[in-house]
């Protein structure tokens, strides 16, 4: 990547403000990074982040950086390329440095308050039937950039930092991937991780209040606005016709997309492009049919079996059907893919001999928790429901009230515990939830250590009980005071407890 190429790209986006000292146009950067510890010779170092220190820049220079990208002059020995927004500039720089890998991929993006991960897995599994070994995936749980074991690894963010995002896209392309399906978080637009990225298809699943707080979105309006950006940056759009704020999202899509390229889906909705009709929904799987209300989609009218339980997942499956069709898959691919999808940490169930059934789900806000508890209550109205949960610290403060609302509606007992408390006191977080719980309906217990909370809930259950372990899924860590502290994961803990009790 040469300096003149980068400057021209920054100028095109009206971000370039000049250089601190003379910089030769043909200066070639063979390394790019924002972690000073990883800088190498002839590199361009990006100065970003609230906690950025000039010492990081000095370390990068010592390791070989020959220039830096920043919003201010740090008065060091190497030239600086000054920009008005370093996060936007990083995204563009990464695209240039890695050779615009998105141009070699059919790019699918999912946004929504809930359902992104499940829908991404559905789509990845369907498209793997249609295009074996050619489909990459960036999800909250795993990233898949190839077919070798080392090409599947744990994710750290719902949508990675722009440098990492385009680096992994380049790896995916080099590994022969032709399609990428990814989750697109609202934060990705708020802090410009996907600035300048255009999608072949963007899908808007739903929206409900979440991620509102000091370290996240200041208001719900801002949260909605950020999510709408996916619709403005996609060639074709798919929108849940039954969602709250549908009109606002549809209007946003029409700003940059021809209405003929906007598709919708809904439950028993004859106005939607695809209408889904529930046939059966059990605690292990579900079946639904689809009616096509547009002639071009008539091949999708069929019956589908979904291996992931929950009637709410039928909508996610329908979104996956639509986008897979647009990507070139056939109905048989969709039927086979949906019938054999497993989503780690999503509605996993564990049966016990004497202590009911344990459900493990990543439900981490009011929308997902309410949908999960409502589904279980509907399936087994005479069973007691015990939920083990906490709430994240440093973000999503509004989730605490939402959890209480969902518990009041459907739960009998709640065991409040720790869930990624960050820099907050987990007991104080639990108290915020407890303060909003109607104790005439729901009894509560606080047990700080999550392993002990899970043991308590299962050990005190009978076969007429459903125990829900919410929030962590298969996460193998707890975020405590800025450190990812090892944690066995909810499925591992639950299996250990069950084995101990049944021994």
GROMACS .gro file of C-alpha atoms in nm:
model
  503
    1UNK     CA    1   0.000   0.000   0.000
    2UNK     CA    2   0.153   0.328  -0.110
    3UNK     CA    3   0.104   0.661   0.064
    4UNK     CA    4  -0.036   0.833  -0.245
    5UNK     CA    5  -0.302   0.560  -0.284
    6UNK     CA    6  -0.410   0.599   0.076
    7UNK     CA    7  -0.420   0.977   0.063
    8UNK     CA    8  -0.630   0.968  -0.255
    9UNK     CA    9  -0.879   0.733  -0.087
   10UNK     CA   10  -0.899   0.952   0.224
   11UNK     CA   11  -0.951   1.259   0.007
   12UNK     CA   12  -1.232   1.084  -0.177
   13UNK     CA   13  -1.412   1.047   0.157
   14UNK     CA   14  -1.324   1.400   0.270
   15UNK     CA   15  -1.119   1.273   0.565
   16UNK     CA   16  -0.768   1.387   0.471
   17UNK     CA   17  -0.623   1.689   0.654
   18UNK     CA   18  -0.260   1.679   0.547
   19UNK     CA   19   0.067   1.541   0.682
   20UNK     CA   20   0.278   1.655   0.977
   21UNK     CA   21   0.601   1.645   0.773
   22UNK     CA   22   0.691   1.561   0.415
   23UNK     CA   23   0.591   1.210   0.312
   24UNK     CA   24   0.707   1.067  -0.019
   25UNK     CA   25   0.418   0.973  -0.245
   26UNK     CA   26   0.571   0.635  -0.321
   27UNK     CA   27   0.630   0.543   0.045
   28UNK     CA   28   0.531   0.179   0.066
   29UNK     CA   29   0.369   0.041   0.381
   30UNK     CA   30   0.412  -0.335   0.416
   31UNK     CA   31   0.245  -0.351   0.760
   32UNK     CA   32  -0.063  -0.192   0.914
   33UNK     CA   33  -0.188  -0.208   1.270
   34UNK     CA   34  -0.337  -0.040   1.576
   35UNK     CA   35  -0.170  -0.266   1.836
   36UNK     CA   36   0.179  -0.124   1.891
   37UNK     CA   37   0.307  -0.459   2.020
   38UNK     CA   38   0.245  -0.619   1.680
   39UNK     CA   39   0.401  -0.350   1.461
   40UNK     CA   40   0.674  -0.454   1.215
   41UNK     CA   41   0.914  -0.282   0.974
   42UNK     CA   42   0.782  -0.032   0.717
   43UNK     CA   43   0.450  -0.016   0.895
   44UNK     CA   44   0.172   0.241   0.926
   45UNK     CA   45   0.049   0.267   1.286
   46UNK     CA   46  -0.306   0.383   1.359
   47UNK     CA   47  -0.356   0.597   1.671
   48UNK     CA   48  -0.707   0.527   1.794
   49UNK     CA   49  -0.910   0.457   2.107
   50UNK     CA   50  -1.020   0.649   2.415
   51UNK     CA   51  -0.729   0.508   2.614
   52UNK     CA   52  -0.467   0.579   2.347
   53UNK     CA   53  -0.130   0.689   2.482
   54UNK     CA   54   0.157   0.850   2.284
   55UNK     CA   55   0.373   0.578   2.438
   56UNK     CA   56   0.200   0.329   2.209
   57UNK     CA   57   0.310   0.531   1.907
   58UNK     CA   58   0.668   0.545   2.036
   59UNK     CA   59   0.669   0.168   2.083
   60UNK     CA   60   0.535   0.120   1.729
   61UNK     CA   61   0.810   0.341   1.589
   62UNK     CA   62   1.072   0.143   1.779
   63UNK     CA   63   0.935  -0.174   1.619
   64UNK     CA   64   0.947  -0.035   1.265
   65UNK     CA   65   0.657   0.204   1.199
   66UNK     CA   66   0.761   0.461   0.940
   67UNK     CA   67   0.444   0.674   0.964
   68UNK     CA   68   0.125   0.703   1.164
   69UNK     CA   69  -0.242   0.777   1.101
   70UNK     CA   70  -0.412   1.002   1.357
   71UNK     CA   71  -0.643   1.291   1.428
   72UNK     CA   72  -0.362   1.502   1.581
   73UNK     CA   73   0.009   1.571   1.548
   74UNK     CA   74   0.208   1.372   1.806
   75UNK     CA   75   0.538   1.549   1.720
   76UNK     CA   76   0.745   1.238   1.665
   77UNK     CA   77   1.028   1.160   1.426
   78UNK     CA   78   0.813   0.991   1.160
   79UNK     CA   79   0.548   1.159   0.942
   80UNK     CA   80   0.185   1.157   1.044
   81UNK     CA   81  -0.114   1.137   0.809
   82UNK     CA   82  -0.382   1.351   0.971
   83UNK     CA   83  -0.751   1.277   0.931
   84UNK     CA   84  -1.077   1.416   1.067
   85UNK     CA   85  -1.205   1.075   1.186
   86UNK     CA   86  -0.948   0.805   1.255
   87UNK     CA   87  -1.204   0.522   1.286
   88UNK     CA   88  -1.349   0.590   0.943
   89UNK     CA   89  -0.995   0.624   0.811
   90UNK     CA   90  -0.891   0.291   0.964
   91UNK     CA   91  -1.176   0.111   0.789
   92UNK     CA   92  -1.081   0.258   0.451
   93UNK     CA   93  -0.710   0.198   0.510
   94UNK     CA   94  -0.772  -0.166   0.600
   95UNK     CA   95  -0.981  -0.216   0.287
   96UNK     CA   96  -0.701  -0.073   0.072
   97UNK     CA   97  -0.424  -0.260   0.255
   98UNK     CA   98  -0.599  -0.597   0.219
   99UNK     CA   99  -0.698  -0.537  -0.143
  100UNK     CA  100  -1.072  -0.473  -0.099
  101UNK     CA  101  -1.153  -0.842  -0.029
  102UNK     CA  102  -1.526  -0.769  -0.006
  103UNK     CA  103  -1.529  -0.728  -0.384
  104UNK     CA  104  -1.464  -1.101  -0.419
  105UNK     CA  105  -1.743  -1.207  -0.184
  106UNK     CA  106  -2.122  -1.221  -0.200
  107UNK     CA  107  -2.173  -1.029   0.122
  108UNK     CA  108  -2.475  -1.088   0.349
  109UNK     CA  109  -2.532  -0.882   0.664
  110UNK     CA  110  -2.780  -0.944   0.948
  111UNK     CA  111  -2.886  -0.684   1.202
  112UNK     CA  112  -3.150  -0.694   1.476
  113UNK     CA  113  -3.180  -0.686   1.852
  114UNK     CA  114  -3.225  -1.063   1.868
  115UNK     CA  115  -3.187  -1.352   1.628
  116UNK     CA  116  -2.874  -1.242   1.442
  117UNK     CA  117  -2.663  -1.539   1.545
  118UNK     CA  118  -2.928  -1.804   1.482
  119UNK     CA  119  -3.017  -1.652   1.144
  120UNK     CA  120  -2.650  -1.636   1.049
  121UNK     CA  121  -2.604  -2.003   1.135
  122UNK     CA  122  -2.918  -2.097   0.941
  123UNK     CA  123  -2.793  -1.911   0.634
  124UNK     CA  124  -2.440  -2.048   0.661
  125UNK     CA  125  -2.572  -2.402   0.683
  126UNK     CA  126  -2.810  -2.358   0.388
  127UNK     CA  127  -2.547  -2.200   0.165
  128UNK     CA  128  -2.297  -2.470   0.257
  129UNK     CA  129  -2.543  -2.714   0.101
  130UNK     CA  130  -2.553  -2.503  -0.215
  131UNK     CA  131  -2.185  -2.408  -0.230
  132UNK     CA  132  -1.987  -2.664  -0.027
  133UNK     CA  133  -1.665  -2.531   0.122
  134UNK     CA  134  -1.716  -2.180  -0.014
  135UNK     CA  135  -1.914  -2.004   0.262
  136UNK     CA  136  -1.749  -1.795   0.535
  137UNK     CA  137  -1.927  -1.676   0.850
  138UNK     CA  138  -1.864  -1.403   1.108
  139UNK     CA  139  -2.094  -1.459   1.407
  140UNK     CA  140  -2.100  -1.369   1.774
  141UNK     CA  141  -1.996  -1.727   1.853
  142UNK     CA  142  -1.751  -1.832   1.582
  143UNK     CA  143  -1.575  -1.702   1.276
  144UNK     CA  144  -1.531  -1.941   0.984
  145UNK     CA  145  -1.286  -1.833   0.714
  146UNK     CA  146  -1.200  -2.166   0.552
  147UNK     CA  147  -1.241  -2.542   0.561
  148UNK     CA  148  -0.944  -2.635   0.782
  149UNK     CA  149  -0.981  -2.677   1.161
  150UNK     CA  150  -0.772  -2.367   1.230
  151UNK     CA  151  -1.005  -2.163   1.010
  152UNK     CA  152  -1.284  -2.179   1.272
  153UNK     CA  153  -1.222  -1.978   1.588
  154UNK     CA  154  -1.402  -1.794   1.867
  155UNK     CA  155  -1.527  -1.441   1.809
  156UNK     CA  156  -1.438  -1.152   2.041
  157UNK     CA  157  -1.695  -0.899   1.917
  158UNK     CA  158  -2.026  -0.930   1.732
  159UNK     CA  159  -1.867  -0.727   1.452
  160UNK     CA  160  -1.487  -0.717   1.462
  161UNK     CA  161  -1.274  -0.400   1.453
  162UNK     CA  162  -1.239  -0.288   1.091
  163UNK     CA  163  -0.873  -0.392   1.061
  164UNK     CA  164  -0.952  -0.744   1.183
  165UNK     CA  165  -1.271  -0.759   0.976
  166UNK     CA  166  -1.097  -0.692   0.644
  167UNK     CA  167  -0.796  -0.902   0.740
  168UNK     CA  168  -1.023  -1.201   0.795
  169UNK     CA  169  -1.211  -1.126   0.474
  170UNK     CA  170  -0.881  -1.140   0.287
  171UNK     CA  171  -0.798  -1.473   0.453
  172UNK     CA  172  -1.143  -1.604   0.357
  173UNK     CA  173  -1.097  -1.503  -0.008
  174UNK     CA  174  -0.749  -1.655  -0.017
  175UNK     CA  175  -0.901  -1.976   0.125
  176UNK     CA  176  -1.145  -1.995  -0.166
  177UNK     CA  177  -1.455  -1.854   0.004
  178UNK     CA  178  -1.711  -1.701  -0.232
  179UNK     CA  179  -1.985  -1.600   0.016
  180UNK     CA  180  -1.970  -1.432   0.357
  181UNK     CA  181  -2.265  -1.415   0.597
  182UNK     CA  182  -2.205  -1.195   0.899
  183UNK     CA  183  -2.372  -1.026   1.193
  184UNK     CA  184  -2.368  -0.647   1.185
  185UNK     CA  185  -2.406  -0.491   1.529
  186UNK     CA  186  -2.536  -0.139   1.581
  187UNK     CA  187  -2.199  -0.061   1.744
  188UNK     CA  188  -2.032  -0.143   1.413
  189UNK     CA  189  -2.199   0.163   1.262
  190UNK     CA  190  -2.174   0.375   1.577
  191UNK     CA  191  -1.793   0.345   1.581
  192UNK     CA  192  -1.746   0.300   1.205
  193UNK     CA  193  -1.614  -0.057   1.199
  194UNK     CA  194  -1.794  -0.116   0.868
  195UNK     CA  195  -1.752   0.234   0.725
  196UNK     CA  196  -1.742   0.218   0.346
  197UNK     CA  197  -1.858  -0.145   0.333
  198UNK     CA  198  -2.144  -0.231   0.100
  199UNK     CA  199  -2.352  -0.550   0.124
  200UNK     CA  200  -2.516  -0.753  -0.150
  201UNK     CA  201  -2.805  -0.823   0.089
  202UNK     CA  202  -2.890  -0.663   0.423
  203UNK     CA  203  -3.146  -0.819   0.659
  204UNK     CA  204  -3.326  -0.636   0.941
  205UNK     CA  205  -3.476  -0.892   1.181
  206UNK     CA  206  -3.631  -0.679   1.457
  207UNK     CA  207  -3.560  -0.404   1.708
  208UNK     CA  208  -3.642  -0.347   2.073
  209UNK     CA  209  -3.477  -0.123   2.335
  210UNK     CA  210  -3.126  -0.251   2.411
  211UNK     CA  211  -2.766  -0.129   2.415
  212UNK     CA  212  -2.872   0.206   2.556
  213UNK     CA  213  -2.622   0.340   2.808
  214UNK     CA  214  -2.322   0.553   2.887
  215UNK     CA  215  -2.083   0.333   2.687
  216UNK     CA  216  -2.324   0.249   2.407
  217UNK     CA  217  -2.606   0.432   2.229
  218UNK     CA  218  -2.725   0.751   2.402
  219UNK     CA  219  -3.088   0.698   2.300
  220UNK     CA  220  -3.315   0.445   2.132
  221UNK     CA  221  -3.342   0.681   1.834
  222UNK     CA  222  -2.965   0.661   1.789
  223UNK     CA  223  -2.976   0.281   1.825
  224UNK     CA  224  -3.242   0.257   1.552
  225UNK     CA  225  -3.055   0.503   1.329
  226UNK     CA  226  -2.735   0.297   1.350
  227UNK     CA  227  -2.917  -0.025   1.264
  228UNK     CA  228  -3.090   0.142   0.970
  229UNK     CA  229  -2.750   0.209   0.814
  230UNK     CA  230  -2.737  -0.152   0.695
  231UNK     CA  231  -3.045  -0.085   0.484
  232UNK     CA  232  -2.875   0.222   0.334
  233UNK     CA  233  -2.565   0.020   0.247
  234UNK     CA  234  -2.715  -0.286   0.079
  235UNK     CA  235  -2.811  -0.359  -0.282
  236UNK     CA  236  -3.113  -0.563  -0.168
  237UNK     CA  237  -3.295  -0.552   0.164
  238UNK     CA  238  -3.501  -0.802   0.363
  239UNK     CA  239  -3.720  -0.676   0.648
  240UNK     CA  240  -3.942  -0.847   0.904
  241UNK     CA  241  -4.288  -0.708   0.825
  242UNK     CA  242  -4.414  -0.789   1.178
  243UNK     CA  243  -4.143  -0.595   1.363
  244UNK     CA  244  -4.187  -0.278   1.564
  245UNK     CA  245  -4.080   0.034   1.369
  246UNK     CA  246  -4.126  -0.149   1.038
  247UNK     CA  247  -4.238   0.169   0.857
  248UNK     CA  248  -3.927   0.359   0.965
  249UNK     CA  249  -3.695   0.078   0.858
  250UNK     CA  250  -3.875   0.030   0.526
  251UNK     CA  251  -3.852   0.404   0.457
  252UNK     CA  252  -3.480   0.396   0.526
  253UNK     CA  253  -3.437   0.108   0.284
  254UNK     CA  254  -3.622   0.297   0.009
  255UNK     CA  255  -3.374   0.587   0.034
  256UNK     CA  256  -3.110   0.389  -0.154
  257UNK     CA  257  -3.286   0.073  -0.273
  258UNK     CA  258  -3.547   0.025  -0.543
  259UNK     CA  259  -3.871  -0.108  -0.385
  260UNK     CA  260  -3.853  -0.406  -0.623
  261UNK     CA  261  -3.535  -0.508  -0.438
  262UNK     CA  262  -3.688  -0.484  -0.090
  263UNK     CA  263  -3.835  -0.810   0.038
  264UNK     CA  264  -4.043  -0.872   0.349
  265UNK     CA  265  -4.162  -1.169   0.551
  266UNK     CA  266  -4.420  -1.215   0.826
  267UNK     CA  267  -4.643  -1.461   1.009
  268UNK     CA  268  -4.973  -1.524   0.824
  269UNK     CA  269  -4.911  -1.196   0.644
  270UNK     CA  270  -5.049  -1.183   0.288
  271UNK     CA  271  -4.890  -0.842   0.231
  272UNK     CA  272  -4.537  -0.975   0.288
  273UNK     CA  273  -4.318  -1.119   0.011
  274UNK     CA  274  -4.312  -1.447   0.205
  275UNK     CA  275  -4.574  -1.547   0.459
  276UNK     CA  276  -4.493  -1.821   0.710
  277UNK     CA  277  -4.751  -2.043   0.877
  278UNK     CA  278  -4.669  -2.241   1.190
  279UNK     CA  279  -4.755  -2.611   1.173
  280UNK     CA  280  -4.581  -2.737   1.484
  281UNK     CA  281  -4.340  -2.603   1.747
  282UNK     CA  282  -4.199  -2.826   2.018
  283UNK     CA  283  -3.915  -2.804   2.269
  284UNK     CA  284  -3.681  -2.975   2.023
  285UNK     CA  285  -3.779  -2.858   1.673
  286UNK     CA  286  -4.052  -2.696   1.467
  287UNK     CA  287  -4.226  -2.714   1.130
  288UNK     CA  288  -4.377  -2.438   0.920
  289UNK     CA  289  -4.492  -2.373   0.566
  290UNK     CA  290  -4.425  -2.074   0.344
  291UNK     CA  291  -4.658  -1.899   0.102
  292UNK     CA  292  -4.498  -1.686  -0.170
  293UNK     CA  293  -4.687  -1.365  -0.243
  294UNK     CA  294  -4.457  -1.264  -0.528
  295UNK     CA  295  -4.434  -1.474  -0.848
  296UNK     CA  296  -4.052  -1.461  -0.850
  297UNK     CA  297  -4.047  -1.637  -0.511
  298UNK     CA  298  -4.297  -1.914  -0.589
  299UNK     CA  299  -4.030  -2.187  -0.572
  300UNK     CA  300  -3.996  -2.114  -0.198
  301UNK     CA  301  -4.352  -2.221  -0.120
  302UNK     CA  302  -4.285  -2.541   0.071
  303UNK     CA  303  -4.273  -2.706   0.413
  304UNK     CA  304  -3.963  -2.657   0.628
  305UNK     CA  305  -3.842  -2.839   0.939
  306UNK     CA  306  -3.616  -2.645   1.176
  307UNK     CA  307  -3.385  -2.832   1.412
  308UNK     CA  308  -3.361  -2.536   1.651
  309UNK     CA  309  -3.664  -2.515   1.887
  310UNK     CA  310  -3.878  -2.209   1.946
  311UNK     CA  311  -4.159  -2.069   1.734
  312UNK     CA  312  -3.971  -1.738   1.727
  313UNK     CA  313  -3.697  -1.910   1.526
  314UNK     CA  314  -3.935  -1.973   1.237
  315UNK     CA  315  -3.912  -1.606   1.144
  316UNK     CA  316  -3.532  -1.626   1.157
  317UNK     CA  317  -3.549  -1.932   0.933
  318UNK     CA  318  -3.772  -1.751   0.684
  319UNK     CA  319  -3.525  -1.462   0.664
  320UNK     CA  320  -3.254  -1.720   0.594
  321UNK     CA  321  -3.469  -1.876   0.320
  322UNK     CA  322  -3.514  -1.541   0.147
  323UNK     CA  323  -3.149  -1.437   0.156
  324UNK     CA  324  -3.031  -1.785   0.053
  325UNK     CA  325  -3.262  -1.764  -0.250
  326UNK     CA  326  -3.108  -1.430  -0.344
  327UNK     CA  327  -2.762  -1.585  -0.307
  328UNK     CA  328  -2.850  -1.865  -0.550
  329UNK     CA  329  -2.954  -2.157  -0.328
  330UNK     CA  330  -3.242  -2.390  -0.410
  331UNK     CA  331  -3.539  -2.492  -0.195
  332UNK     CA  332  -3.391  -2.837  -0.130
  333UNK     CA  333  -3.075  -2.671   0.005
  334UNK     CA  334  -3.290  -2.466   0.243
  335UNK     CA  335  -3.490  -2.763   0.364
  336UNK     CA  336  -3.180  -2.971   0.427
  337UNK     CA  337  -2.983  -2.685   0.584
  338UNK     CA  338  -3.257  -2.581   0.826
  339UNK     CA  339  -3.323  -2.939   0.931
  340UNK     CA  340  -2.960  -2.992   1.033
  341UNK     CA  341  -2.850  -2.665   1.194
  342UNK     CA  342  -2.718  -2.658   1.547
  343UNK     CA  343  -2.645  -2.320   1.706
  344UNK     CA  344  -2.407  -2.349   2.005
  345UNK     CA  345  -2.561  -2.205   2.320
  346UNK     CA  346  -2.900  -2.138   2.161
  347UNK     CA  347  -3.196  -2.331   2.305
  348UNK     CA  348  -2.982  -2.630   2.397
  349UNK     CA  349  -3.165  -2.872   2.626
  350UNK     CA  350  -3.038  -3.120   2.883
  351UNK     CA  351  -3.269  -3.383   3.029
  352UNK     CA  352  -3.227  -3.506   3.387
  353UNK     CA  353  -3.370  -3.808   3.568
  354UNK     CA  354  -3.520  -3.624   3.865
  355UNK     CA  355  -3.455  -3.252   3.821
  356UNK     CA  356  -3.657  -3.142   3.521
  357UNK     CA  357  -3.520  -3.013   3.191
  358UNK     CA  358  -3.242  -2.757   3.162
  359UNK     CA  359  -3.245  -2.505   2.875
  360UNK     CA  360  -2.934  -2.308   2.786
  361UNK     CA  361  -2.975  -1.995   2.578
  362UNK     CA  362  -2.785  -1.677   2.506
  363UNK     CA  363  -3.096  -1.466   2.580
  364UNK     CA  364  -2.944  -1.141   2.702
  365UNK     CA  365  -3.213  -0.874   2.673
  366UNK     CA  366  -3.587  -0.831   2.720
  367UNK     CA  367  -3.679  -0.932   2.366
  368UNK     CA  368  -3.492  -1.261   2.362
  369UNK     CA  369  -3.572  -1.348   2.726
  370UNK     CA  370  -3.940  -1.271   2.681
  371UNK     CA  371  -3.964  -1.479   2.364
  372UNK     CA  372  -3.785  -1.772   2.528
  373UNK     CA  373  -3.989  -1.774   2.850
  374UNK     CA  374  -4.315  -1.721   2.662
  375UNK     CA  375  -4.241  -2.018   2.438
  376UNK     CA  376  -4.159  -2.247   2.733
  377UNK     CA  377  -4.464  -2.129   2.927
  378UNK     CA  378  -4.687  -2.195   2.625
  379UNK     CA  379  -4.546  -2.544   2.575
  380UNK     CA  380  -4.571  -2.642   2.942
  381UNK     CA  381  -4.819  -2.410   3.119
  382UNK     CA  382  -4.830  -2.637   3.427
  383UNK     CA  383  -4.453  -2.653   3.479
  384UNK     CA  384  -4.260  -2.417   3.705
  385UNK     CA  385  -3.996  -2.206   3.533
  386UNK     CA  386  -3.674  -2.116   3.714
  387UNK     CA  387  -3.439  -1.871   3.542
  388UNK     CA  388  -3.070  -1.835   3.628
  389UNK     CA  389  -2.944  -1.501   3.503
  390UNK     CA  390  -2.748  -1.185   3.563
  391UNK     CA  391  -2.687  -0.881   3.345
  392UNK     CA  392  -2.379  -0.733   3.184
  393UNK     CA  393  -2.191  -0.448   3.345
  394UNK     CA  394  -2.074  -0.125   3.178
  395UNK     CA  395  -2.340  -0.152   2.906
  396UNK     CA  396  -2.703  -0.232   2.838
  397UNK     CA  397  -2.828  -0.095   3.171
  398UNK     CA  398  -3.184  -0.102   3.036
  399UNK     CA  399  -3.164  -0.482   3.012
  400UNK     CA  400  -3.204  -0.509   3.388
  401UNK     CA  401  -3.554  -0.366   3.383
  402UNK     CA  402  -3.634  -0.578   3.077
  403UNK     CA  403  -3.530  -0.899   3.250
  404UNK     CA  404  -3.757  -0.822   3.544
  405UNK     CA  405  -4.045  -0.756   3.305
  406UNK     CA  406  -3.998  -1.092   3.133
  407UNK     CA  407  -3.961  -1.276   3.465
  408UNK     CA  408  -4.277  -1.116   3.602
  409UNK     CA  409  -4.469  -1.235   3.298
  410UNK     CA  410  -4.361  -1.599   3.285
  411UNK     CA  411  -4.120  -1.718   3.557
  412UNK     CA  412  -4.184  -1.865   3.900
  413UNK     CA  413  -3.834  -1.837   4.042
  414UNK     CA  414  -3.518  -1.642   3.957
  415UNK     CA  415  -3.166  -1.717   4.074
  416UNK     CA  416  -2.976  -1.393   4.020
  417UNK     CA  417  -2.603  -1.428   3.963
  418UNK     CA  418  -2.301  -1.297   3.772
  419UNK     CA  419  -2.292  -1.238   3.396
  420UNK     CA  420  -1.997  -1.036   3.262
  421UNK     CA  421  -2.014  -0.766   3.533
  422UNK     CA  422  -1.723  -0.568   3.389
  423UNK     CA  423  -1.627  -0.292   3.629
  424UNK     CA  424  -1.960  -0.304   3.816
  425UNK     CA  425  -2.052  -0.493   4.132
  426UNK     CA  426  -2.253  -0.803   4.024
  427UNK     CA  427  -2.457  -0.788   4.343
  428UNK     CA  428  -2.560  -0.429   4.265
  429UNK     CA  429  -2.658  -0.534   3.913
  430UNK     CA  430  -2.866  -0.820   4.053
  431UNK     CA  431  -3.030  -0.582   4.299
  432UNK     CA  432  -3.138  -0.356   4.011
  433UNK     CA  433  -3.314  -0.654   3.854
  434UNK     CA  434  -3.460  -0.766   4.186
  435UNK     CA  435  -3.596  -0.420   4.266
  436UNK     CA  436  -3.823  -0.445   3.962
  437UNK     CA  437  -3.944  -0.801   4.018
  438UNK     CA  438  -4.296  -0.861   4.149
  439UNK     CA  439  -4.221  -1.087   4.444
  440UNK     CA  440  -4.585  -1.192   4.470
  441UNK     CA  441  -4.525  -1.373   4.139
  442UNK     CA  442  -4.155  -1.454   4.138
  443UNK     CA  443  -3.932  -1.566   4.425
  444UNK     CA  444  -3.567  -1.462   4.399
  445UNK     CA  445  -3.234  -1.583   4.531
  446UNK     CA  446  -2.893  -1.420   4.486
  447UNK     CA  447  -2.585  -1.645   4.449
  448UNK     CA  448  -2.277  -1.459   4.325
  449UNK     CA  449  -2.078  -1.748   4.179
  450UNK     CA  450  -2.250  -1.859   3.861
  451UNK     CA  451  -2.149  -2.224   3.901
  452UNK     CA  452  -2.311  -2.232   4.246
  453UNK     CA  453  -2.623  -2.058   4.115
  454UNK     CA  454  -2.664  -2.322   3.844
  455UNK     CA  455  -2.611  -2.602   4.095
  456UNK     CA  456  -2.872  -2.449   4.330
  457UNK     CA  457  -3.133  -2.415   4.055
  458UNK     CA  458  -3.096  -2.769   3.924
  459UNK     CA  459  -3.058  -2.935   4.264
  460UNK     CA  460  -3.381  -2.775   4.392
  461UNK     CA  461  -3.581  -2.863   4.080
  462UNK     CA  462  -3.827  -3.148   4.035
  463UNK     CA  463  -3.936  -3.318   3.717
  464UNK     CA  464  -4.216  -3.063   3.686
  465UNK     CA  465  -3.960  -2.782   3.650
  466UNK     CA  466  -3.792  -2.611   3.356
  467UNK     CA  467  -3.458  -2.448   3.439
  468UNK     CA  468  -3.338  -2.173   3.206
  469UNK     CA  469  -2.970  -2.076   3.208
  470UNK     CA  470  -2.974  -1.742   3.030
  471UNK     CA  471  -2.711  -1.506   2.898
  472UNK     CA  472  -2.379  -1.688   2.874
  473UNK     CA  473  -2.447  -1.976   2.636
  474UNK     CA  474  -2.115  -2.137   2.548
  475UNK     CA  475  -1.903  -1.837   2.647
  476UNK     CA  476  -1.597  -1.975   2.824
  477UNK     CA  477  -1.516  -1.660   3.020
  478UNK     CA  478  -1.660  -1.390   3.244
  479UNK     CA  479  -1.566  -1.027   3.175
  480UNK     CA  480  -1.453  -0.897   3.515
  481UNK     CA  481  -1.274  -0.562   3.559
  482UNK     CA  482  -1.162  -0.557   3.197
  483UNK     CA  483  -1.026  -0.914   3.205
  484UNK     CA  484  -1.170  -1.220   3.034
  485UNK     CA  485  -1.173  -1.453   3.334
  486UNK     CA  486  -1.194  -1.826   3.249
  487UNK     CA  487  -1.536  -1.984   3.309
  488UNK     CA  488  -1.632  -2.340   3.207
  489UNK     CA  489  -1.947  -2.225   3.016
  490UNK     CA  490  -2.308  -2.292   3.111
  491UNK     CA  491  -2.342  -2.626   2.925
  492UNK     CA  492  -2.027  -2.764   3.089
  493UNK     CA  493  -2.134  -2.651   3.436
  494UNK     CA  494  -2.487  -2.787   3.391
  495UNK     CA  495  -2.362  -3.127   3.271
  496UNK     CA  496  -2.129  -3.150   3.570
  497UNK     CA  497  -2.411  -3.066   3.809
  498UNK     CA  498  -2.645  -3.320   3.650
  499UNK     CA  499  -2.379  -3.591   3.657
  500UNK     CA  500  -2.309  -3.522   4.026
  501UNK     CA  501  -2.677  -3.527   4.124
  502UNK     CA  502  -2.752  -3.842   3.929
  503UNK     CA  503  -2.448  -4.023   4.067
   0.00000   0.00000   0.00000
